[in-house]
């Protein structure tokens, strides 16, 4: 098709992609002399024998008008120049954006850091929030369809990256209608890896885009496509956490919820996922920061009065010192007379007297900290520990997060996620500072895990304690968990019901 003219205007330079029902073309404007502007043209091929052709044509114009209305209002949306029919084919002509796709970036640079991935997620989620407000589901989010604008992409500063989803040639209802007539091509690798289960059945909702974005984030963190990971045989979850050298548990939790197989278990909107991503995690890795005490400011009149009062008090103190000196001399003379008279009857007991007046301060103990196991109620916890340091909505739907910071000052903190309906603990967390001795850590872990504690868990604790490893995940019976060194260099242990996340 190279060199072909469309509507005597657009000259095709090359074909960028092709599927069973569409083509993506790179073109230039032949009607403009010396024009160097390039365009992306999405061509939808005719579907022979399709009784819905008239309805598809209506949907094409309906959705194209929506995209045209969005064009130019957001720099993350490629500008749509025009749309038309040529013969039996549908065409969308949009802006061509030079730059690297996220897939190309990872292939060149390698997996990205958690901070870089969070920044990209924030940007793409803002884009999704915007288009979802118009009722549009993007449907094609994956590393190869998100490009970094070359005019704002600076390798030295990730703050200048602007991820732009470049697909926008297929609109939701049109794709759904046409997709029912295409055949699956097994020769195309990873063709459906980023597509959520419901989309394979012709249904797409806002949470479908969040699912694809979650899998894209995993690719950015690991450099691996979803099809390269194995699935947990029981939970059917993707096993990908161990691929991250320095795991950031808050980011992992956000991604995990986005990629749940059931739509109802995911975030319902881009706004909700944005809030979760940017919320301050009620997490034992995050110490509670006490507010700074307010400074008291004094007026000049108050300062003068204070100075005069201080002078008067100083004079009074001097008088008392002189009087006290005379009293001491008198007491000394009386004491010497007493000692000379009864020295044989005096028995010293200095140690006993000092101990009774100034008792020795005992070190904080960690042996009686109630690290409640799963299944306990919020009432049980509050009866033992009192009001939590922080109490707010949990990470997961229908849950509350309770944080007990510094149960043993500067040594141990506890955290719990409870089910709102039953008020039972579904997730428990405990963090130890490096000053806590290994045996005390093991003791608390046994109390937390009870019958689920094993030599394997003990081995993980030892590895984190001696810094021969940074993170371990585990599954025991009906619980899952993680032992890791958190960013504050604390030893962090968390367990939860398998069905909770």
Short mmCIF file of C-alpha atoms in Angstrom, two decimals:
data_model
loop_
_atom_site.label_atom_id
_atom_site.label_comp_id
_atom_site.label_asym_id
_atom_site.label_seq_id
_atom_site.Cartn_x
_atom_site.Cartn_y
_atom_site.Cartn_z
CA UNK A 1 0.00 0.00 0.00
CA UNK A 2 3.09 2.23 0.14
CA UNK A 3 2.80 5.28 -2.15
CA UNK A 4 -0.98 5.01 -2.45
CA UNK A 5 -3.04 8.19 -2.20
CA UNK A 6 -6.18 8.35 -0.07
CA UNK A 7 -8.71 11.02 -1.07
CA UNK A 8 -5.98 12.57 -3.24
CA UNK A 9 -4.47 13.94 -0.03
CA UNK A 10 -2.74 11.42 2.20
CA UNK A 11 0.22 9.54 0.73
CA UNK A 12 0.99 6.30 2.53
CA UNK A 13 4.63 6.03 3.63
CA UNK A 14 4.42 2.60 5.25
CA UNK A 15 2.19 0.16 7.11
CA UNK A 16 2.87 0.18 10.86
CA UNK A 17 0.52 -2.62 11.88
CA UNK A 18 -2.16 -4.90 10.62
CA UNK A 19 -4.90 -7.04 12.17
CA UNK A 20 -7.76 -9.10 10.82
CA UNK A 21 -10.01 -6.06 10.53
CA UNK A 22 -7.81 -2.95 10.49
CA UNK A 23 -4.53 -1.38 9.42
CA UNK A 24 -2.40 1.34 10.97
CA UNK A 25 -0.63 3.51 8.39
CA UNK A 26 1.99 6.25 8.48
CA UNK A 27 1.21 8.97 5.94
CA UNK A 28 2.07 12.49 4.85
CA UNK A 29 -0.12 15.28 3.48
CA UNK A 30 0.41 15.33 -0.29
CA UNK A 31 -1.73 18.45 -0.74
CA UNK A 32 0.76 20.66 1.12
CA UNK A 33 3.92 21.66 -0.69
CA UNK A 34 7.05 20.98 1.38
CA UNK A 35 4.86 19.67 4.19
CA UNK A 36 6.79 17.46 6.59
CA UNK A 37 3.86 16.75 8.86
CA UNK A 38 3.13 13.08 9.30
CA UNK A 39 -0.09 11.41 10.28
CA UNK A 40 -1.31 8.12 11.66
CA UNK A 41 -4.24 6.75 9.68
CA UNK A 42 -6.37 3.98 11.13
CA UNK A 43 -8.24 2.12 8.41
CA UNK A 44 -11.10 -0.23 9.24
CA UNK A 45 -11.62 -2.78 6.50
CA UNK A 46 -15.08 -3.79 5.26
CA UNK A 47 -16.58 -6.89 6.82
CA UNK A 48 -18.03 -9.05 4.08
CA UNK A 49 -21.44 -10.44 4.81
CA UNK A 50 -21.89 -8.48 8.03
CA UNK A 51 -25.57 -7.65 8.54
CA UNK A 52 -24.60 -5.00 11.10
CA UNK A 53 -22.64 -2.88 8.58
CA UNK A 54 -25.16 -0.04 8.78
CA UNK A 55 -25.11 -0.05 12.57
CA UNK A 56 -21.30 -0.17 12.58
CA UNK A 57 -21.22 2.88 10.29
CA UNK A 58 -23.47 4.75 12.73
CA UNK A 59 -21.30 3.79 15.69
CA UNK A 60 -18.17 4.81 13.81
CA UNK A 61 -19.41 8.36 13.30
CA UNK A 62 -20.84 8.56 16.80
CA UNK A 63 -17.59 7.59 18.52
CA UNK A 64 -15.39 9.55 16.09
CA UNK A 65 -17.32 12.71 16.97
CA UNK A 66 -16.58 12.11 20.66
CA UNK A 67 -12.86 11.73 19.93
CA UNK A 68 -12.92 14.84 17.78
CA UNK A 69 -14.45 16.77 20.67
CA UNK A 70 -11.62 15.64 22.98
CA UNK A 71 -8.96 16.46 20.42
CA UNK A 72 -6.62 19.29 21.42
CA UNK A 73 -7.96 19.54 24.98
CA UNK A 74 -5.42 17.24 26.59
CA UNK A 75 -1.76 16.77 25.60
CA UNK A 76 -2.06 13.06 26.37
CA UNK A 77 -4.67 12.62 23.66
CA UNK A 78 -3.33 12.57 20.08
CA UNK A 79 -5.06 15.24 18.00
CA UNK A 80 -7.74 13.82 15.69
CA UNK A 81 -7.68 15.76 12.41
CA UNK A 82 -10.55 14.13 10.54
CA UNK A 83 -12.57 10.99 9.98
CA UNK A 84 -14.32 9.82 6.84
CA UNK A 85 -15.42 6.87 4.72
CA UNK A 86 -13.57 6.06 1.51
CA UNK A 87 -15.30 3.40 -0.50
CA UNK A 88 -16.41 0.84 2.07
CA UNK A 89 -13.56 1.60 4.48
CA UNK A 90 -13.63 3.77 7.62
CA UNK A 91 -10.68 6.11 8.28
CA UNK A 92 -9.45 8.06 11.29
CA UNK A 93 -6.58 10.53 10.75
CA UNK A 94 -4.70 11.56 13.88
CA UNK A 95 -1.50 13.19 15.04
CA UNK A 96 1.76 11.25 14.67
CA UNK A 97 3.86 11.42 17.86
CA UNK A 98 7.60 10.81 17.73
CA UNK A 99 9.19 9.12 20.71
CA UNK A 100 9.80 5.83 22.50
CA UNK A 101 7.03 3.50 23.57
CA UNK A 102 7.22 2.11 27.09
CA UNK A 103 8.04 -1.28 25.57
CA UNK A 104 11.00 0.21 23.68
CA UNK A 105 12.14 2.07 26.80
CA UNK A 106 12.29 -1.13 28.89
CA UNK A 107 14.01 -3.01 26.05
CA UNK A 108 16.71 -0.31 25.94
CA UNK A 109 17.03 0.63 29.60
CA UNK A 110 15.82 -2.47 31.44
CA UNK A 111 13.16 -2.63 34.19
CA UNK A 112 12.24 0.69 35.77
CA UNK A 113 12.40 1.66 39.43
CA UNK A 114 9.28 1.74 41.60
CA UNK A 115 9.48 5.55 41.70
CA UNK A 116 9.55 5.77 37.89
CA UNK A 117 6.64 3.35 37.58
CA UNK A 118 4.59 5.30 40.13
CA UNK A 119 5.16 8.48 38.13
CA UNK A 120 4.02 6.82 34.89
CA UNK A 121 0.97 5.31 36.63
CA UNK A 122 -0.02 8.71 37.99
CA UNK A 123 0.18 10.26 34.54
CA UNK A 124 -1.73 7.50 32.72
CA UNK A 125 -4.38 7.33 35.46
CA UNK A 126 -4.99 11.07 35.03
CA UNK A 127 -5.48 10.45 31.32
CA UNK A 128 -7.90 7.57 31.99
CA UNK A 129 -9.85 9.66 34.49
CA UNK A 130 -10.28 12.29 31.80
CA UNK A 131 -11.49 10.00 28.98
CA UNK A 132 -13.66 7.92 31.33
CA UNK A 133 -15.52 11.12 32.24
CA UNK A 134 -16.66 11.12 28.59
CA UNK A 135 -17.77 7.49 28.81
CA UNK A 136 -14.85 6.22 26.68
CA UNK A 137 -13.06 2.97 27.53
CA UNK A 138 -9.59 2.90 25.99
CA UNK A 139 -9.41 -0.93 25.69
CA UNK A 140 -5.87 -1.20 24.34
CA UNK A 141 -3.51 -0.18 27.16
CA UNK A 142 -0.20 -2.01 26.98
CA UNK A 143 3.50 -1.05 26.84
CA UNK A 144 3.55 -0.83 23.06
CA UNK A 145 0.60 1.61 22.89
CA UNK A 146 1.92 4.20 25.35
CA UNK A 147 4.56 6.52 23.92
CA UNK A 148 6.80 9.11 25.62
CA UNK A 149 6.62 12.35 23.71
CA UNK A 150 10.02 13.12 22.20
CA UNK A 151 9.58 16.86 22.65
CA UNK A 152 9.26 16.44 26.41
CA UNK A 153 11.22 13.24 27.01
CA UNK A 154 14.52 14.04 28.73
CA UNK A 155 16.57 11.00 29.79
CA UNK A 156 18.10 12.93 32.69
CA UNK A 157 14.76 13.88 34.26
CA UNK A 158 11.73 11.61 34.57
CA UNK A 159 9.68 14.65 35.63
CA UNK A 160 9.63 15.70 31.97
CA UNK A 161 8.18 12.43 30.64
CA UNK A 162 4.66 12.63 29.26
CA UNK A 163 3.18 9.18 28.56
CA UNK A 164 0.70 9.43 25.68
CA UNK A 165 -1.57 6.46 24.86
CA UNK A 166 -1.44 6.43 21.07
CA UNK A 167 -4.04 3.83 20.12
CA UNK A 168 -7.31 5.75 19.89
CA UNK A 169 -7.91 4.42 16.41
CA UNK A 170 -10.35 1.80 17.66
CA UNK A 171 -13.37 3.05 19.52
CA UNK A 172 -15.15 0.88 22.04
CA UNK A 173 -18.45 -0.02 20.42
CA UNK A 174 -16.99 -0.23 16.91
CA UNK A 175 -14.23 -2.55 18.12
CA UNK A 176 -16.78 -4.71 19.93
CA UNK A 177 -18.95 -5.08 16.85
CA UNK A 178 -16.04 -5.81 14.53
CA UNK A 179 -14.16 -8.01 16.98
CA UNK A 180 -16.99 -10.53 16.95
CA UNK A 181 -16.11 -11.33 13.33
CA UNK A 182 -12.37 -11.81 13.64
CA UNK A 183 -10.50 -15.04 14.19
CA UNK A 184 -7.81 -15.54 16.80
CA UNK A 185 -4.29 -15.73 15.35
CA UNK A 186 -2.07 -17.93 17.57
CA UNK A 187 1.06 -16.73 15.74
CA UNK A 188 0.81 -13.27 17.34
CA UNK A 189 2.71 -13.36 20.67
CA UNK A 190 1.14 -11.83 23.80
CA UNK A 191 -1.83 -10.76 21.73
CA UNK A 192 -4.31 -11.04 24.59
CA UNK A 193 -2.01 -10.96 27.60
CA UNK A 194 -2.96 -7.42 28.58
CA UNK A 195 -6.67 -7.90 27.95
CA UNK A 196 -8.95 -8.58 30.96
CA UNK A 197 -11.22 -11.65 30.99
CA UNK A 198 -14.44 -9.70 30.39
CA UNK A 199 -13.02 -7.96 27.33
CA UNK A 200 -12.40 -11.31 25.68
CA UNK A 201 -16.16 -11.82 25.94
CA UNK A 202 -16.94 -8.50 24.26
CA UNK A 203 -17.57 -6.51 27.44
CA UNK A 204 -15.48 -3.53 28.56
CA UNK A 205 -15.84 -1.27 31.58
CA UNK A 206 -13.61 1.36 33.17
CA UNK A 207 -12.05 -1.31 35.41
CA UNK A 208 -10.92 -3.10 32.21
CA UNK A 209 -8.50 -0.26 31.49
CA UNK A 210 -7.18 -0.43 35.07
CA UNK A 211 -6.55 -4.17 34.67
CA UNK A 212 -4.47 -3.55 31.54
CA UNK A 213 -2.63 -0.69 33.24
CA UNK A 214 -1.77 -2.93 36.21
CA UNK A 215 -0.25 -5.55 33.89
CA UNK A 216 1.63 -2.78 32.07
CA UNK A 217 3.09 -1.66 35.42
CA UNK A 218 4.29 -5.22 36.09
CA UNK A 219 6.03 -5.23 32.71
CA UNK A 220 7.74 -1.92 33.54
CA UNK A 221 8.94 -3.30 36.89
CA UNK A 222 10.11 -6.69 35.63
CA UNK A 223 10.64 -6.46 31.87
CA UNK A 224 8.35 -9.49 31.44
CA UNK A 225 4.98 -9.84 29.71
CA UNK A 226 2.11 -11.38 31.72
CA UNK A 227 2.31 -14.60 29.70
CA UNK A 228 5.82 -15.20 31.03
CA UNK A 229 4.63 -15.56 34.64
CA UNK A 230 3.03 -18.62 36.16
CA UNK A 231 -0.30 -18.62 37.99
CA UNK A 232 -0.94 -19.73 41.53
CA UNK A 233 -2.92 -22.99 41.10
CA UNK A 234 -5.36 -22.14 43.90
CA UNK A 235 -5.90 -18.39 43.77
CA UNK A 236 -5.20 -18.05 40.01
CA UNK A 237 -3.14 -14.96 40.80
CA UNK A 238 -0.10 -13.97 38.76
CA UNK A 239 3.13 -14.88 40.60
CA UNK A 240 5.32 -11.87 39.89
CA UNK A 241 6.35 -10.29 43.24
CA UNK A 242 9.64 -12.16 43.53
CA UNK A 243 10.79 -10.56 40.28
CA UNK A 244 11.19 -7.18 42.01
CA UNK A 245 14.59 -6.80 43.76
CA UNK A 246 13.40 -4.18 46.26
CA UNK A 247 9.73 -4.66 46.75
CA UNK A 248 7.58 -1.67 47.63
CA UNK A 249 4.61 -3.26 49.31
CA UNK A 250 2.21 -0.30 48.89
CA UNK A 251 2.74 -0.21 45.11
CA UNK A 252 2.42 -4.01 44.92
CA UNK A 253 -0.91 -3.89 46.73
CA UNK A 254 -2.27 -1.22 44.38
CA UNK A 255 -1.24 -3.25 41.31
CA UNK A 256 -2.58 -6.50 42.80
CA UNK A 257 -6.04 -5.03 43.25
CA UNK A 258 -6.07 -3.58 39.73
CA UNK A 259 -5.38 -6.99 38.11
CA UNK A 260 -7.89 -9.12 39.97
CA UNK A 261 -9.80 -11.42 37.60
CA UNK A 262 -13.25 -10.36 38.91
CA UNK A 263 -14.28 -6.84 37.88
CA UNK A 264 -16.07 -6.24 41.19
CA UNK A 265 -12.82 -6.83 43.10
CA UNK A 266 -10.88 -4.16 41.21
CA UNK A 267 -10.86 -0.40 41.56
CA UNK A 268 -14.11 0.94 40.13
CA UNK A 269 -12.55 4.08 38.67
CA UNK A 270 -9.26 5.70 37.76
CA UNK A 271 -9.90 8.27 40.49
CA UNK A 272 -10.12 5.53 43.14
CA UNK A 273 -6.87 3.94 41.95
CA UNK A 274 -5.17 7.35 41.90
CA UNK A 275 -6.19 7.97 45.50
CA UNK A 276 -4.92 4.54 46.56
CA UNK A 277 -1.61 5.06 44.76
CA UNK A 278 -1.03 8.45 46.38
CA UNK A 279 -2.48 7.78 49.82
CA UNK A 280 -0.15 7.74 52.80
CA UNK A 281 -0.14 4.01 53.58
CA UNK A 282 -1.18 3.11 57.11
CA UNK A 283 1.73 0.78 57.16
CA UNK A 284 4.31 -0.11 59.74
CA UNK A 285 6.96 1.06 57.33
CA UNK A 286 5.68 4.60 57.84
CA UNK A 287 6.30 6.02 61.34
CA UNK A 288 3.76 8.42 62.76
CA UNK A 289 5.15 11.95 62.76
CA UNK A 290 4.10 14.00 65.75
CA UNK A 291 3.18 17.63 64.96
CA UNK A 292 5.85 20.15 65.87
CA UNK A 293 5.07 22.08 69.07
CA UNK A 294 3.77 25.56 68.51
CA UNK A 295 6.19 28.39 69.22
CA UNK A 296 5.00 30.92 71.76
CA UNK A 297 5.67 34.49 70.74
CA UNK A 298 5.98 37.16 73.45
CA UNK A 299 5.25 40.84 73.12
CA UNK A 300 7.89 43.43 74.02
CA UNK A 301 5.86 44.45 77.12
CA UNK A 302 5.83 40.87 78.32
CA UNK A 303 9.59 40.60 77.81
CA UNK A 304 10.24 43.76 79.93
CA UNK A 305 8.02 42.50 82.75
CA UNK A 306 9.76 39.11 82.61
CA UNK A 307 13.19 40.78 82.83
CA UNK A 308 12.19 42.83 85.91
CA UNK A 309 10.59 39.78 87.55
CA UNK A 310 13.72 37.72 86.86
CA UNK A 311 15.94 40.39 88.47
CA UNK A 312 13.80 40.45 91.63
CA UNK A 313 13.84 36.66 91.85
CA UNK A 314 17.63 36.69 91.47
CA UNK A 315 18.05 39.05 94.43
CA UNK A 316 15.71 36.90 96.54
CA UNK A 317 17.67 33.77 95.61
CA UNK A 318 20.95 35.42 96.68
CA UNK A 319 19.47 36.24 100.12
CA UNK A 320 18.31 32.62 100.51
CA UNK A 321 21.77 31.31 99.61
CA UNK A 322 23.39 33.48 102.31
CA UNK A 323 20.84 32.36 104.91
CA UNK A 324 21.18 28.72 103.81
CA UNK A 325 24.97 28.93 104.15
CA UNK A 326 24.65 30.01 107.79
CA UNK A 327 22.21 27.14 108.45
CA UNK A 328 24.61 24.61 106.88
CA UNK A 329 27.49 25.76 109.06
CA UNK A 330 25.28 25.45 112.13
CA UNK A 331 24.13 21.96 111.11
CA UNK A 332 27.71 20.92 110.47
CA UNK A 333 28.80 21.89 113.97
CA UNK A 334 25.83 20.02 115.49
CA UNK A 335 26.55 17.00 113.32
CA UNK A 336 30.18 16.80 114.35
CA UNK A 337 29.17 16.91 117.98
CA UNK A 338 26.62 14.10 117.33
CA UNK A 339 29.14 11.91 115.50
CA UNK A 340 31.77 12.34 118.20
CA UNK A 341 29.20 11.32 120.78
CA UNK A 342 27.46 8.33 119.08
CA UNK A 343 29.78 7.18 116.29
CA UNK A 344 29.89 3.65 117.71
CA UNK A 345 26.14 3.22 117.24
CA UNK A 346 25.93 4.35 113.54
CA UNK A 347 25.32 1.64 110.88
CA UNK A 348 25.56 2.77 107.21
CA UNK A 349 22.95 1.47 104.74
CA UNK A 350 23.57 3.78 101.79
CA UNK A 351 22.80 1.22 99.02
CA UNK A 352 19.48 0.22 100.51
CA UNK A 353 18.39 3.78 101.08
CA UNK A 354 19.42 4.92 97.60
CA UNK A 355 17.65 1.99 95.95
CA UNK A 356 14.41 2.68 97.74
CA UNK A 357 14.45 6.35 96.77
CA UNK A 358 15.70 5.95 93.17
CA UNK A 359 14.52 2.57 91.74
CA UNK A 360 16.54 1.28 88.78
CA UNK A 361 14.77 1.80 85.41
CA UNK A 362 13.92 -1.58 83.86
CA UNK A 363 14.46 -2.05 80.11
CA UNK A 364 11.34 -2.30 77.94
CA UNK A 365 10.22 -5.89 77.54
CA UNK A 366 8.86 -7.42 74.36
CA UNK A 367 7.64 -10.67 75.86
CA UNK A 368 4.07 -9.60 76.65
CA UNK A 369 3.12 -7.69 73.49
CA UNK A 370 -0.24 -9.06 72.29
CA UNK A 371 0.41 -9.66 68.58
CA UNK A 372 -3.14 -10.78 67.86
CA UNK A 373 -3.54 -13.58 65.28
CA UNK A 374 -6.01 -13.55 62.40
CA UNK A 375 -9.63 -14.02 63.40
CA UNK A 376 -9.56 -11.83 66.53
CA UNK A 377 -12.10 -9.00 66.65
CA UNK A 378 -11.46 -5.27 66.70
CA UNK A 379 -13.08 -5.15 70.15
CA UNK A 380 -10.57 -7.72 71.49
CA UNK A 381 -7.71 -5.62 70.17
CA UNK A 382 -8.97 -2.32 71.59
CA UNK A 383 -9.67 -3.90 74.99
CA UNK A 384 -6.01 -4.94 75.20
CA UNK A 385 -4.24 -2.12 73.38
CA UNK A 386 -6.68 0.79 73.72
CA UNK A 387 -7.44 3.26 70.95
CA UNK A 388 -5.19 2.85 67.88
CA UNK A 389 -2.70 5.52 66.86
CA UNK A 390 -4.47 5.70 63.49
CA UNK A 391 -7.83 4.33 62.36
CA UNK A 392 -8.94 4.75 58.74
CA UNK A 393 -10.25 2.96 55.66
CA UNK A 394 -8.12 -0.03 54.67
CA UNK A 395 -6.39 -0.77 51.39
CA UNK A 396 -9.01 -3.31 50.41
CA UNK A 397 -12.77 -2.81 50.04
CA UNK A 398 -14.87 -3.25 53.17
CA UNK A 399 -11.90 -3.02 55.56
CA UNK A 400 -10.56 -0.81 58.37
CA UNK A 401 -6.88 -0.20 59.09
CA UNK A 402 -5.71 0.04 62.71
CA UNK A 403 -2.16 1.15 63.51
CA UNK A 404 -0.53 0.90 66.93
CA UNK A 405 2.69 2.85 66.58
CA UNK A 406 5.47 2.14 69.12
CA UNK A 407 3.66 -0.43 71.29
CA UNK A 408 7.15 -0.85 72.68
CA UNK A 409 8.68 2.62 72.22
CA UNK A 410 11.10 2.71 69.28
CA UNK A 411 11.06 -1.09 69.09
CA UNK A 412 7.74 -2.64 68.00
CA UNK A 413 4.67 -1.40 66.11
CA UNK A 414 1.53 -3.35 65.20
CA UNK A 415 -1.02 -3.00 62.43
CA UNK A 416 -4.31 -4.73 61.62
CA UNK A 417 -6.83 -4.76 58.77
CA UNK A 418 -10.28 -5.79 59.91
CA UNK A 419 -13.36 -6.77 57.96
CA UNK A 420 -16.01 -4.05 58.45
CA UNK A 421 -18.93 -6.51 58.56
CA UNK A 422 -17.48 -9.06 61.00
CA UNK A 423 -14.85 -6.72 62.59
CA UNK A 424 -12.46 -9.69 62.51
CA UNK A 425 -8.76 -9.31 61.75
CA UNK A 426 -8.07 -10.38 58.16
CA UNK A 427 -4.50 -9.05 57.96
CA UNK A 428 -1.92 -8.50 60.71
CA UNK A 429 1.42 -6.68 60.51
CA UNK A 430 4.29 -6.23 62.92
CA UNK A 431 7.50 -4.22 62.54
CA UNK A 432 10.63 -4.53 64.69
CA UNK A 433 13.46 -2.05 64.95
CA UNK A 434 17.02 -3.37 64.70
CA UNK A 435 17.40 -2.96 68.47
CA UNK A 436 15.01 -5.87 69.10
CA UNK A 437 16.83 -9.12 69.66
CA UNK A 438 16.29 -12.02 67.24
CA UNK A 439 14.78 -14.39 69.83
CA UNK A 440 12.20 -11.76 70.80
CA UNK A 441 11.31 -11.32 67.11
CA UNK A 442 10.83 -15.07 66.71
CA UNK A 443 8.68 -15.17 69.85
CA UNK A 444 6.36 -12.45 68.53
CA UNK A 445 6.18 -14.11 65.11
CA UNK A 446 5.13 -17.39 66.76
CA UNK A 447 2.46 -15.57 68.76
CA UNK A 448 1.18 -13.89 65.59
CA UNK A 449 1.21 -16.96 63.34
CA UNK A 450 0.49 -19.65 65.96
CA UNK A 451 0.24 -23.09 64.28
CA UNK A 452 1.26 -21.63 60.93
CA UNK A 453 4.74 -20.74 62.22
CA UNK A 454 7.37 -23.06 60.76
CA UNK A 455 11.16 -23.53 60.49
CA UNK A 456 10.90 -21.99 57.02
CA UNK A 457 9.42 -18.77 58.45
CA UNK A 458 12.10 -18.76 61.14
CA UNK A 459 14.77 -19.10 58.46
CA UNK A 460 13.30 -16.12 56.59
CA UNK A 461 13.37 -14.02 59.77
CA UNK A 462 17.01 -14.89 60.33
CA UNK A 463 17.92 -13.96 56.78
CA UNK A 464 16.23 -10.56 57.06
CA UNK A 465 17.69 -10.02 60.53
CA UNK A 466 21.26 -10.71 59.36
CA UNK A 467 20.63 -8.87 56.06
CA UNK A 468 21.47 -11.84 53.84
CA UNK A 469 18.11 -11.28 52.05
CA UNK A 470 15.72 -8.34 51.66
CA UNK A 471 12.34 -10.05 51.14
CA UNK A 472 10.54 -13.40 51.24
CA UNK A 473 6.94 -14.29 50.42
CA UNK A 474 5.27 -17.41 51.76
CA UNK A 475 2.04 -19.40 51.77
CA UNK A 476 1.03 -21.62 54.67
CA UNK A 477 -2.32 -23.41 54.72
CA UNK A 478 -4.96 -20.69 54.21
CA UNK A 479 -2.72 -17.67 54.77
CA UNK A 480 -0.19 -15.73 52.72
CA UNK A 481 2.49 -13.39 53.97
CA UNK A 482 5.74 -11.53 53.52
CA UNK A 483 8.89 -11.01 55.60
CA UNK A 484 11.03 -8.12 54.47
CA UNK A 485 13.31 -5.25 55.36
CA UNK A 486 11.28 -2.09 54.93
CA UNK A 487 12.62 1.32 53.82
CA UNK A 488 13.16 2.35 57.47
CA UNK A 489 15.42 -0.71 57.98
CA UNK A 490 12.80 -2.35 60.19
CA UNK A 491 12.09 -6.08 60.07
CA UNK A 492 8.53 -6.29 58.77
CA UNK A 493 6.21 -9.32 58.94
CA UNK A 494 2.68 -9.35 57.48
CA UNK A 495 0.15 -12.18 57.11
CA UNK A 496 -3.35 -12.21 55.62
CA UNK A 497 -6.18 -14.56 54.67
CA UNK A 498 -5.67 -15.97 51.17
CA UNK A 499 -9.14 -14.80 50.14
CA UNK A 500 -8.70 -11.28 51.56
CA UNK A 501 -6.62 -9.67 48.78
#
